[in-house]
């Protein structure tokens, strides 16, 4: 039997530390209008912001502690991977949001077998939660931050058509982490239905779609959370399941980096098109140097891909953006929302403290679906006749990151002026109305502080931004 060297944790302390309250904090951006509005969007100094309201999510237990499992811990709301506006804001300042969690709290520990990923509570399953938020004023006033009321309406897990609960356990295929119980002594059984959900879009009839990182895949769900269909890359062979499996995504998506599959999902206003965006370039050094990321266009009615485009990480204003590649420090695409038939808002971050929202236009980008050329590692895209997705800066959040850090850590981290603020994991982007968007962060279920007393406890927060121009 393998023995872990996992540090011991007082379970009552674990419960307190893993409890991750979520704070709702609202920001507003003011931008002077004028003839040079398009140029001003590239001037970060002109984007002014202010916190106008905040709230704390209730401490909701998503998985109870199992005393019979060594090192098992209770799981409280956290690990938020996406947010969707389910009901638009009304005149009273009330709206409804849908939150999606990821696969659950995990970490790597040393065992006799070497490094091993463990799930801290194997009974946890990915969860959808519906919240009502009230008292939200979007009148643009610059007064003190207001406190909002947050109420849980409902929550549910995902299930197969036969009623089996869908876990966050890996599928057991090549490239998947082997996952063990909390002590690291026993490997968990692979789950062919397991997913690590990261993106969610909601249709007007109540059905919804998810994207996830393992395969990666796109899933169609009934309003009650029943997953009816899962689209996976061609040539990927999952064991039999009562979920209908369709091998209709380009095969190269199986080349994703570990834990870097589909991160973001968006749906066009007419609900005819779904956009699925990878978090990072594919798993090879050339692709990582070029920072080319795949964006897939998926036809809802036909239930198959109809286009594929190259999104390039980095600053589009840089002189060598298209010809040489701009290499941010481990850039990641963390969230996305549709604002038109072929227009998207994308939240882009990097480990050197960048956090920016871009408006992306697909019209002039080259459709590379079916293109057999190896374009993922190409730095000069013009050499292969590829035009990437057009990006325009909407908001640079760098000046807000110190406030975000303070909110997330309940004031335990107060970054100094000029200090690089990275690792906040801003995830989830949704449109609240034509002038405001919602952003959330993923606190990783507060796992770091659970096992390291030098780490700050982290909360899950959501911010609403009033954009410089109407969408």
Short mmCIF file of C-alpha atoms in Angstrom, two decimals:
data_model
loop_
_atom_site.label_atom_id
_atom_site.label_comp_id
_atom_site.label_asym_id
_atom_site.label_seq_id
_atom_site.Cartn_x
_atom_site.Cartn_y
_atom_site.Cartn_z
CA UNK A 1 0.00 0.00 0.00
CA UNK A 2 1.30 3.45 -0.86
CA UNK A 3 1.71 5.86 2.01
CA UNK A 4 1.27 9.61 1.61
CA UNK A 5 3.23 12.34 3.30
CA UNK A 6 0.22 14.65 3.34
CA UNK A 7 0.28 17.09 6.27
CA UNK A 8 -2.31 16.43 8.92
CA UNK A 9 -5.25 18.83 9.10
CA UNK A 10 -7.69 19.38 11.93
CA UNK A 11 -11.02 18.64 10.28
CA UNK A 12 -12.86 21.41 12.09
CA UNK A 13 -10.20 23.82 10.95
CA UNK A 14 -10.48 22.35 7.48
CA UNK A 15 -14.20 22.98 7.46
CA UNK A 16 -13.68 26.60 8.40
CA UNK A 17 -10.88 27.18 5.94
CA UNK A 18 -12.54 25.38 3.05
CA UNK A 19 -15.68 27.36 3.63
CA UNK A 20 -15.39 29.93 0.93
CA UNK A 21 -17.82 32.74 1.21
CA UNK A 22 -18.38 34.50 -2.07
CA UNK A 23 -18.50 38.23 -2.32
CA UNK A 24 -20.37 40.20 -4.93
CA UNK A 25 -18.62 43.47 -5.72
CA UNK A 26 -19.76 45.94 -8.31
CA UNK A 27 -17.59 48.22 -10.40
CA UNK A 28 -18.43 51.00 -12.80
CA UNK A 29 -16.33 52.38 -15.60
CA UNK A 30 -16.66 55.93 -16.84
CA UNK A 31 -15.20 56.97 -20.18
CA UNK A 32 -15.40 60.43 -21.69
CA UNK A 33 -17.26 60.36 -24.96
CA UNK A 34 -16.08 62.07 -28.10
CA UNK A 35 -15.03 61.58 -31.66
CA UNK A 36 -11.89 59.68 -30.62
CA UNK A 37 -13.82 57.00 -28.71
CA UNK A 38 -12.32 54.09 -30.66
CA UNK A 39 -8.79 55.38 -30.03
CA UNK A 40 -9.52 56.01 -26.36
CA UNK A 41 -10.37 52.32 -25.90
CA UNK A 42 -6.68 51.55 -26.33
CA UNK A 43 -5.69 54.10 -23.69
CA UNK A 44 -5.73 52.20 -20.41
CA UNK A 45 -5.39 55.38 -18.32
CA UNK A 46 -8.76 56.61 -19.60
CA UNK A 47 -10.66 53.63 -18.12
CA UNK A 48 -11.78 54.80 -14.69
CA UNK A 49 -13.55 52.51 -12.28
CA UNK A 50 -15.17 52.45 -8.87
CA UNK A 51 -16.61 49.86 -6.53
CA UNK A 52 -20.28 50.65 -6.13
CA UNK A 53 -21.78 47.59 -4.35
CA UNK A 54 -20.93 44.24 -2.77
CA UNK A 55 -22.45 41.16 -1.18
CA UNK A 56 -21.46 37.80 0.30
CA UNK A 57 -22.83 34.46 -0.84
CA UNK A 58 -24.16 32.21 1.92
CA UNK A 59 -21.98 29.32 3.09
CA UNK A 60 -23.60 26.42 1.27
CA UNK A 61 -22.28 22.93 1.90
CA UNK A 62 -21.90 21.10 -1.40
CA UNK A 63 -20.39 17.89 0.03
CA UNK A 64 -20.42 16.67 3.62
CA UNK A 65 -17.32 15.35 5.34
CA UNK A 66 -17.15 11.55 5.45
CA UNK A 67 -15.61 10.51 8.82
CA UNK A 68 -14.86 7.06 7.43
CA UNK A 69 -12.49 8.51 4.79
CA UNK A 70 -9.09 9.62 6.05
CA UNK A 71 -8.30 13.30 5.36
CA UNK A 72 -11.75 13.86 3.82
CA UNK A 73 -12.95 17.46 4.20
CA UNK A 74 -16.33 19.17 3.81
CA UNK A 75 -16.77 21.28 0.68
CA UNK A 76 -18.51 24.66 0.79
CA UNK A 77 -19.46 26.77 -2.24
CA UNK A 78 -16.37 27.66 -4.24
CA UNK A 79 -14.45 26.61 -7.33
CA UNK A 80 -16.75 28.70 -9.51
CA UNK A 81 -15.86 28.21 -13.17
CA UNK A 82 -18.56 30.25 -14.93
CA UNK A 83 -21.47 32.61 -14.43
CA UNK A 84 -24.55 33.14 -16.61
CA UNK A 85 -27.29 35.72 -16.26
CA UNK A 86 -30.49 33.70 -16.08
CA UNK A 87 -32.90 36.62 -15.57
CA UNK A 88 -32.08 40.16 -16.70
CA UNK A 89 -31.92 42.97 -14.20
CA UNK A 90 -35.26 44.70 -13.62
CA UNK A 91 -36.19 48.22 -12.53
CA UNK A 92 -35.96 47.22 -8.86
CA UNK A 93 -32.32 46.19 -9.26
CA UNK A 94 -32.97 42.44 -9.06
CA UNK A 95 -31.50 39.80 -11.35
CA UNK A 96 -30.74 36.08 -11.32
CA UNK A 97 -27.42 34.37 -12.02
CA UNK A 98 -26.43 30.76 -12.60
CA UNK A 99 -23.09 29.54 -11.23
CA UNK A 100 -21.20 26.44 -12.35
CA UNK A 101 -18.53 24.73 -10.25
CA UNK A 102 -15.61 22.77 -11.61
CA UNK A 103 -14.70 19.15 -10.82
CA UNK A 104 -13.98 19.82 -7.14
CA UNK A 105 -11.15 20.52 -4.68
CA UNK A 106 -7.92 18.66 -5.45
CA UNK A 107 -4.19 18.93 -4.90
CA UNK A 108 -1.00 16.99 -5.56
CA UNK A 109 0.81 15.22 -2.73
CA UNK A 110 3.93 13.07 -2.37
CA UNK A 111 3.29 9.33 -2.14
CA UNK A 112 5.42 6.20 -2.43
CA UNK A 113 4.47 6.25 -6.13
CA UNK A 114 5.63 9.84 -6.51
CA UNK A 115 3.47 12.90 -7.09
CA UNK A 116 -0.21 12.03 -6.97
CA UNK A 117 -3.33 14.15 -7.49
CA UNK A 118 -5.96 13.57 -4.81
CA UNK A 119 -9.57 14.63 -4.52
CA UNK A 120 -10.12 16.09 -1.05
CA UNK A 121 -13.73 14.91 -1.01
CA UNK A 122 -14.51 12.19 -3.59
CA UNK A 123 -18.25 12.52 -2.94
CA UNK A 124 -18.30 16.05 -4.38
CA UNK A 125 -19.83 16.38 -7.85
CA UNK A 126 -19.97 19.38 -10.23
CA UNK A 127 -22.91 21.56 -9.24
CA UNK A 128 -25.14 24.24 -10.78
CA UNK A 129 -26.48 26.91 -8.39
CA UNK A 130 -29.10 29.59 -9.08
CA UNK A 131 -28.89 32.84 -7.09
CA UNK A 132 -31.20 35.83 -6.85
CA UNK A 133 -29.40 39.15 -6.34
CA UNK A 134 -31.31 42.24 -5.27
CA UNK A 135 -30.51 45.86 -4.51
CA UNK A 136 -28.30 46.40 -7.54
CA UNK A 137 -28.27 50.02 -8.67
CA UNK A 138 -26.72 50.78 -12.05
CA UNK A 139 -27.41 54.51 -12.02
CA UNK A 140 -23.70 55.37 -12.23
CA UNK A 141 -23.55 57.15 -8.90
CA UNK A 142 -20.12 57.45 -7.29
CA UNK A 143 -21.26 57.08 -3.69
CA UNK A 144 -20.20 54.50 -1.12
CA UNK A 145 -20.20 50.84 -2.00
CA UNK A 146 -23.65 49.34 -1.47
CA UNK A 147 -24.40 46.01 0.16
CA UNK A 148 -26.55 43.65 -1.89
CA UNK A 149 -28.79 40.78 -0.84
CA UNK A 150 -28.08 37.31 -2.20
CA UNK A 151 -30.50 34.39 -1.96
CA UNK A 152 -30.05 30.83 -3.17
CA UNK A 153 -32.99 29.75 -5.32
CA UNK A 154 -31.96 26.21 -6.21
CA UNK A 155 -29.06 23.89 -6.92
CA UNK A 156 -28.66 20.61 -8.78
CA UNK A 157 -26.05 18.15 -10.01
CA UNK A 158 -25.66 16.70 -13.50
CA UNK A 159 -26.94 13.22 -14.37
CA UNK A 160 -26.94 10.70 -17.17
CA UNK A 161 -30.27 9.74 -18.83
CA UNK A 162 -30.47 6.72 -16.50
CA UNK A 163 -30.14 8.98 -13.46
CA UNK A 164 -26.51 8.30 -12.58
CA UNK A 165 -24.78 11.31 -11.03
CA UNK A 166 -21.92 12.69 -13.14
CA UNK A 167 -18.72 13.08 -11.16
CA UNK A 168 -15.62 15.20 -11.65
CA UNK A 169 -13.47 12.08 -11.82
CA UNK A 170 -11.30 11.67 -14.91
CA UNK A 171 -12.19 9.33 -17.79
CA UNK A 172 -9.07 7.20 -17.40
CA UNK A 173 -7.72 7.83 -20.90
CA UNK A 174 -4.20 8.74 -21.94
CA UNK A 175 -3.40 12.29 -20.83
CA UNK A 176 -5.80 12.19 -17.87
CA UNK A 177 -4.54 12.55 -14.31
CA UNK A 178 -4.83 9.47 -12.19
CA UNK A 179 -6.81 10.59 -9.17
CA UNK A 180 -6.66 9.12 -5.69
CA UNK A 181 -8.67 9.37 -2.49
CA UNK A 182 -7.74 12.13 0.00
CA UNK A 183 -4.90 10.13 1.60
CA UNK A 184 -3.45 9.23 -1.79
CA UNK A 185 -3.49 5.53 -0.91
CA UNK A 186 -6.25 4.33 -3.24
CA UNK A 187 -6.82 5.37 -6.84
CA UNK A 188 -10.39 6.37 -7.70
CA UNK A 189 -12.13 4.36 -10.39
CA UNK A 190 -12.18 6.13 -13.74
CA UNK A 191 -15.58 7.54 -14.68
CA UNK A 192 -16.33 7.50 -18.44
CA UNK A 193 -18.98 10.16 -17.77
CA UNK A 194 -16.68 12.31 -15.63
CA UNK A 195 -16.18 15.95 -16.62
CA UNK A 196 -14.30 19.02 -15.46
CA UNK A 197 -16.87 21.68 -16.45
CA UNK A 198 -15.63 25.19 -17.20
CA UNK A 199 -18.20 26.95 -19.42
CA UNK A 200 -21.98 27.18 -19.50
CA UNK A 201 -24.57 28.81 -21.79
CA UNK A 202 -28.32 28.85 -21.21
CA UNK A 203 -30.99 28.69 -23.93
CA UNK A 204 -34.38 30.38 -23.73
CA UNK A 205 -36.21 27.02 -23.51
CA UNK A 206 -34.24 26.08 -20.39
CA UNK A 207 -31.83 23.63 -21.99
CA UNK A 208 -28.16 24.46 -21.54
CA UNK A 209 -24.76 23.55 -22.90
CA UNK A 210 -21.48 22.93 -21.09
CA UNK A 211 -17.87 22.64 -22.12
CA UNK A 212 -15.25 20.75 -20.17
CA UNK A 213 -11.51 20.15 -20.08
CA UNK A 214 -10.87 16.41 -19.94
CA UNK A 215 -11.42 15.29 -23.55
CA UNK A 216 -12.25 18.23 -24.15
CA UNK A 217 -15.96 18.04 -24.96
CA UNK A 218 -19.21 19.94 -25.47
CA UNK A 219 -22.32 18.65 -23.68
CA UNK A 220 -26.05 19.21 -24.27
CA UNK A 221 -28.18 19.23 -21.11
CA UNK A 222 -31.89 19.22 -20.30
CA UNK A 223 -33.22 21.87 -17.88
CA UNK A 224 -33.05 19.40 -14.98
CA UNK A 225 -29.33 18.70 -15.56
CA UNK A 226 -29.67 15.49 -17.56
CA UNK A 227 -26.77 15.29 -20.04
CA UNK A 228 -28.14 13.83 -23.26
CA UNK A 229 -25.25 14.20 -25.68
CA UNK A 230 -21.48 14.66 -25.48
CA UNK A 231 -19.41 15.77 -28.48
CA UNK A 232 -15.79 14.62 -28.27
CA UNK A 233 -12.75 14.75 -30.60
CA UNK A 234 -12.59 12.27 -33.46
CA UNK A 235 -10.68 9.06 -32.64
CA UNK A 236 -11.22 9.47 -28.90
CA UNK A 237 -12.71 6.24 -27.55
CA UNK A 238 -14.66 6.49 -24.32
CA UNK A 239 -16.16 3.39 -22.69
CA UNK A 240 -19.86 2.77 -23.28
CA UNK A 241 -22.24 5.17 -21.58
CA UNK A 242 -25.94 5.94 -21.63
CA UNK A 243 -24.95 9.47 -22.67
CA UNK A 244 -24.89 9.61 -26.46
CA UNK A 245 -21.28 10.10 -27.58
CA UNK A 246 -20.56 11.84 -30.88
CA UNK A 247 -17.00 11.91 -32.25
CA UNK A 248 -17.41 15.07 -34.30
CA UNK A 249 -14.85 17.55 -32.95
CA UNK A 250 -11.51 17.93 -34.79
CA UNK A 251 -9.05 15.27 -33.60
CA UNK A 252 -6.36 17.78 -32.66
CA UNK A 253 -8.37 18.97 -29.65
CA UNK A 254 -7.24 15.79 -27.91
CA UNK A 255 -3.75 17.38 -27.95
CA UNK A 256 -4.71 19.83 -25.24
CA UNK A 257 -2.28 20.52 -22.40
CA UNK A 258 -3.14 18.83 -19.09
CA UNK A 259 -6.01 20.70 -17.43
CA UNK A 260 -6.12 23.14 -20.36
CA UNK A 261 -9.08 22.03 -22.46
CA UNK A 262 -12.22 23.97 -23.36
CA UNK A 263 -12.34 26.80 -20.83
CA UNK A 264 -15.03 29.09 -22.20
CA UNK A 265 -18.37 28.77 -23.95
CA UNK A 266 -20.63 31.36 -25.63
CA UNK A 267 -23.85 31.21 -27.64
CA UNK A 268 -24.99 33.62 -30.34
CA UNK A 269 -28.04 35.82 -29.62
CA UNK A 270 -30.20 33.74 -32.01
CA UNK A 271 -28.95 30.53 -30.30
CA UNK A 272 -27.82 29.05 -33.63
CA UNK A 273 -24.10 29.01 -32.88
CA UNK A 274 -21.97 27.95 -29.93
CA UNK A 275 -18.39 29.13 -29.56
CA UNK A 276 -15.93 26.98 -27.57
CA UNK A 277 -12.53 28.44 -26.70
CA UNK A 278 -9.49 26.54 -25.50
CA UNK A 279 -7.74 27.89 -22.42
CA UNK A 280 -4.23 27.71 -23.89
CA UNK A 281 -2.30 26.61 -26.97
CA UNK A 282 -1.97 22.88 -27.65
CA UNK A 283 0.56 20.73 -25.80
CA UNK A 284 3.74 21.37 -27.77
CA UNK A 285 6.56 23.87 -27.34
CA UNK A 286 6.12 25.50 -30.74
CA UNK A 287 2.46 26.24 -30.05
CA UNK A 288 3.28 27.61 -26.62
CA UNK A 289 5.82 30.01 -28.17
CA UNK A 290 3.37 31.26 -30.82
CA UNK A 291 0.41 31.62 -28.40
CA UNK A 292 -2.10 30.53 -31.04
CA UNK A 293 -5.29 29.27 -29.40
CA UNK A 294 -8.13 27.45 -31.16
CA UNK A 295 -11.68 28.85 -31.22
CA UNK A 296 -14.34 26.39 -32.41
CA UNK A 297 -17.66 27.37 -34.00
CA UNK A 298 -20.38 24.73 -33.38
CA UNK A 299 -23.73 24.63 -35.21
CA UNK A 300 -26.51 23.98 -32.66
CA UNK A 301 -29.09 22.58 -35.08
CA UNK A 302 -26.66 20.37 -36.99
CA UNK A 303 -24.76 19.58 -33.79
CA UNK A 304 -21.37 19.69 -35.48
CA UNK A 305 -18.48 22.13 -36.03
CA UNK A 306 -18.92 24.67 -38.81
CA UNK A 307 -15.79 26.77 -38.33
CA UNK A 308 -12.50 27.09 -36.50
CA UNK A 309 -10.34 30.16 -35.95
CA UNK A 310 -7.05 31.24 -34.41
CA UNK A 311 -7.17 33.49 -31.37
CA UNK A 312 -3.74 34.92 -30.58
CA UNK A 313 -2.87 35.75 -27.00
CA UNK A 314 -1.23 39.07 -26.17
CA UNK A 315 -1.52 42.74 -27.02
CA UNK A 316 -3.01 43.30 -30.50
CA UNK A 317 -1.54 46.81 -30.54
CA UNK A 318 2.01 45.38 -30.50
CA UNK A 319 3.86 45.81 -33.80
CA UNK A 320 4.69 42.11 -34.09
CA UNK A 321 1.34 40.77 -32.92
CA UNK A 322 0.55 38.94 -36.18
CA UNK A 323 4.05 38.49 -37.60
CA UNK A 324 6.12 37.48 -34.60
CA UNK A 325 3.88 36.41 -31.82
CA UNK A 326 3.56 38.17 -28.49
CA UNK A 327 4.45 35.93 -25.60
CA UNK A 328 2.79 36.80 -22.28
CA UNK A 329 3.85 34.80 -19.23
CA UNK A 330 1.59 31.73 -19.37
CA UNK A 331 -1.35 33.54 -20.93
CA UNK A 332 -4.79 32.02 -20.40
CA UNK A 333 -8.23 32.59 -21.91
CA UNK A 334 -10.56 32.39 -18.96
CA UNK A 335 -14.06 33.43 -20.00
CA UNK A 336 -16.15 34.47 -22.99
CA UNK A 337 -19.61 35.74 -23.90
CA UNK A 338 -21.31 36.41 -27.23
CA UNK A 339 -22.41 39.97 -28.10
CA UNK A 340 -23.45 39.40 -31.72
CA UNK A 341 -23.61 36.79 -34.48
CA UNK A 342 -19.83 36.86 -34.87
CA UNK A 343 -18.72 39.06 -31.99
CA UNK A 344 -17.41 37.94 -28.62
CA UNK A 345 -16.07 39.40 -25.41
CA UNK A 346 -13.07 37.45 -24.09
CA UNK A 347 -11.33 37.72 -20.73
CA UNK A 348 -7.59 37.16 -21.09
CA UNK A 349 -5.08 36.84 -18.26
CA UNK A 350 -1.41 36.01 -17.75
CA UNK A 351 0.89 35.22 -14.84
CA UNK A 352 2.62 38.59 -15.17
CA UNK A 353 -0.48 40.42 -13.96
CA UNK A 354 -2.35 41.07 -17.19
CA UNK A 355 -6.15 40.96 -17.04
CA UNK A 356 -7.96 42.39 -20.04
CA UNK A 357 -11.34 42.16 -21.72
CA UNK A 358 -11.25 42.19 -25.54
CA UNK A 359 -13.98 42.57 -28.11
CA UNK A 360 -13.35 39.91 -30.74
CA UNK A 361 -14.67 39.97 -34.31
CA UNK A 362 -14.72 36.83 -36.44
CA UNK A 363 -15.87 38.24 -39.82
CA UNK A 364 -12.41 38.71 -41.31
CA UNK A 365 -10.68 35.81 -39.55
CA UNK A 366 -9.61 32.78 -41.58
CA UNK A 367 -11.71 29.66 -41.13
CA UNK A 368 -9.11 26.90 -40.63
CA UNK A 369 -11.57 24.05 -40.05
CA UNK A 370 -10.24 21.08 -41.99
CA UNK A 371 -6.91 22.80 -42.75
CA UNK A 372 -4.23 20.11 -42.45
CA UNK A 373 -1.32 22.56 -42.15
CA UNK A 374 0.46 22.69 -38.80
CA UNK A 375 -0.45 26.25 -37.91
CA UNK A 376 -0.45 26.00 -34.12
CA UNK A 377 3.28 26.68 -33.85
CA UNK A 378 3.46 29.34 -36.59
CA UNK A 379 4.58 32.71 -35.23
CA UNK A 380 4.11 34.65 -38.47
CA UNK A 381 0.55 33.76 -39.45
CA UNK A 382 0.80 35.79 -42.65
CA UNK A 383 3.26 33.18 -43.99
CA UNK A 384 0.49 30.57 -43.99
CA UNK A 385 -2.28 32.94 -45.09
CA UNK A 386 -4.11 32.93 -41.77
CA UNK A 387 -5.81 36.03 -40.36
CA UNK A 388 -6.40 35.67 -36.61
CA UNK A 389 -9.46 36.85 -34.73
CA UNK A 390 -9.54 40.66 -34.57
CA UNK A 391 -9.15 41.91 -30.98
CA UNK A 392 -9.98 45.37 -29.59
CA UNK A 393 -9.30 46.30 -25.98
CA UNK A 394 -12.51 47.03 -24.05
CA UNK A 395 -11.16 47.18 -20.50
CA UNK A 396 -7.75 46.75 -18.88
CA UNK A 397 -8.36 45.52 -15.35
CA UNK A 398 -4.78 45.94 -14.11
CA UNK A 399 -5.63 48.94 -11.93
CA UNK A 400 -8.44 46.94 -10.33
CA UNK A 401 -6.39 43.89 -9.41
CA UNK A 402 -5.26 45.26 -6.00
CA UNK A 403 -8.91 45.80 -5.07
CA UNK A 404 -9.81 42.36 -6.41
CA UNK A 405 -7.02 40.83 -4.30
CA UNK A 406 -8.25 42.60 -1.19
CA UNK A 407 -11.84 41.51 -1.79
CA UNK A 408 -10.88 37.90 -2.45
CA UNK A 409 -8.73 37.66 0.69
CA UNK A 410 -11.01 39.76 2.93
CA UNK A 411 -8.28 42.38 3.23
CA UNK A 412 -5.51 39.93 4.15
CA UNK A 413 -3.65 40.85 0.95
CA UNK A 414 -3.29 44.57 0.35
CA UNK A 415 -0.97 44.92 -2.66
CA UNK A 416 1.37 47.88 -2.67
CA UNK A 417 1.27 50.45 -5.45
CA UNK A 418 3.15 49.00 -8.40
CA UNK A 419 3.13 45.47 -7.00
CA UNK A 420 2.45 42.77 -9.57
CA UNK A 421 -0.89 41.12 -8.81
CA UNK A 422 -1.31 37.73 -10.44
CA UNK A 423 -3.02 34.42 -9.76
CA UNK A 424 -6.46 35.79 -8.94
CA UNK A 425 -8.07 33.42 -11.46
CA UNK A 426 -10.79 35.68 -12.79
CA UNK A 427 -13.24 33.31 -14.50
CA UNK A 428 -16.74 33.63 -15.90
CA UNK A 429 -18.04 36.50 -17.98
CA UNK A 430 -21.71 37.36 -18.59
CA UNK A 431 -23.65 40.31 -19.98
CA UNK A 432 -25.95 41.93 -17.40
CA UNK A 433 -27.33 44.58 -19.75
CA UNK A 434 -26.07 46.55 -22.75
CA UNK A 435 -23.66 48.53 -20.56
CA UNK A 436 -22.62 46.06 -17.88
CA UNK A 437 -20.86 42.70 -17.65
CA UNK A 438 -20.34 40.28 -14.76
CA UNK A 439 -16.97 38.72 -13.88
CA UNK A 440 -16.30 36.03 -11.25
CA UNK A 441 -13.18 34.44 -9.78
CA UNK A 442 -12.30 30.84 -8.99
CA UNK A 443 -10.85 30.45 -5.49
CA UNK A 444 -9.94 26.77 -6.01
CA UNK A 445 -12.12 25.91 -3.02
CA UNK A 446 -9.58 27.71 -0.81
CA UNK A 447 -7.35 24.62 -0.92
CA UNK A 448 -3.99 26.44 -0.69
CA UNK A 449 -4.70 28.00 2.71
CA UNK A 450 -6.05 24.68 3.98
CA UNK A 451 -2.60 23.11 3.81
CA UNK A 452 -0.31 26.15 4.08
CA UNK A 453 -0.69 28.57 6.96
CA UNK A 454 1.25 31.18 5.00
CA UNK A 455 -1.41 31.30 2.28
CA UNK A 456 -4.29 33.75 2.57
CA UNK A 457 -7.79 32.36 2.79
CA UNK A 458 -9.66 33.13 -0.44
CA UNK A 459 -13.28 33.91 -1.15
CA UNK A 460 -15.20 33.66 -4.42
CA UNK A 461 -16.23 37.07 -5.71
CA UNK A 462 -18.19 38.56 -8.57
CA UNK A 463 -17.79 42.02 -10.06
CA UNK A 464 -20.07 43.93 -12.39
CA UNK A 465 -18.38 46.35 -14.78
CA UNK A 466 -20.02 49.21 -16.62
CA UNK A 467 -18.32 49.32 -20.01
CA UNK A 468 -17.10 52.45 -21.82
CA UNK A 469 -19.52 51.89 -24.71
CA UNK A 470 -22.78 50.03 -25.07
CA UNK A 471 -22.43 46.53 -26.46
#
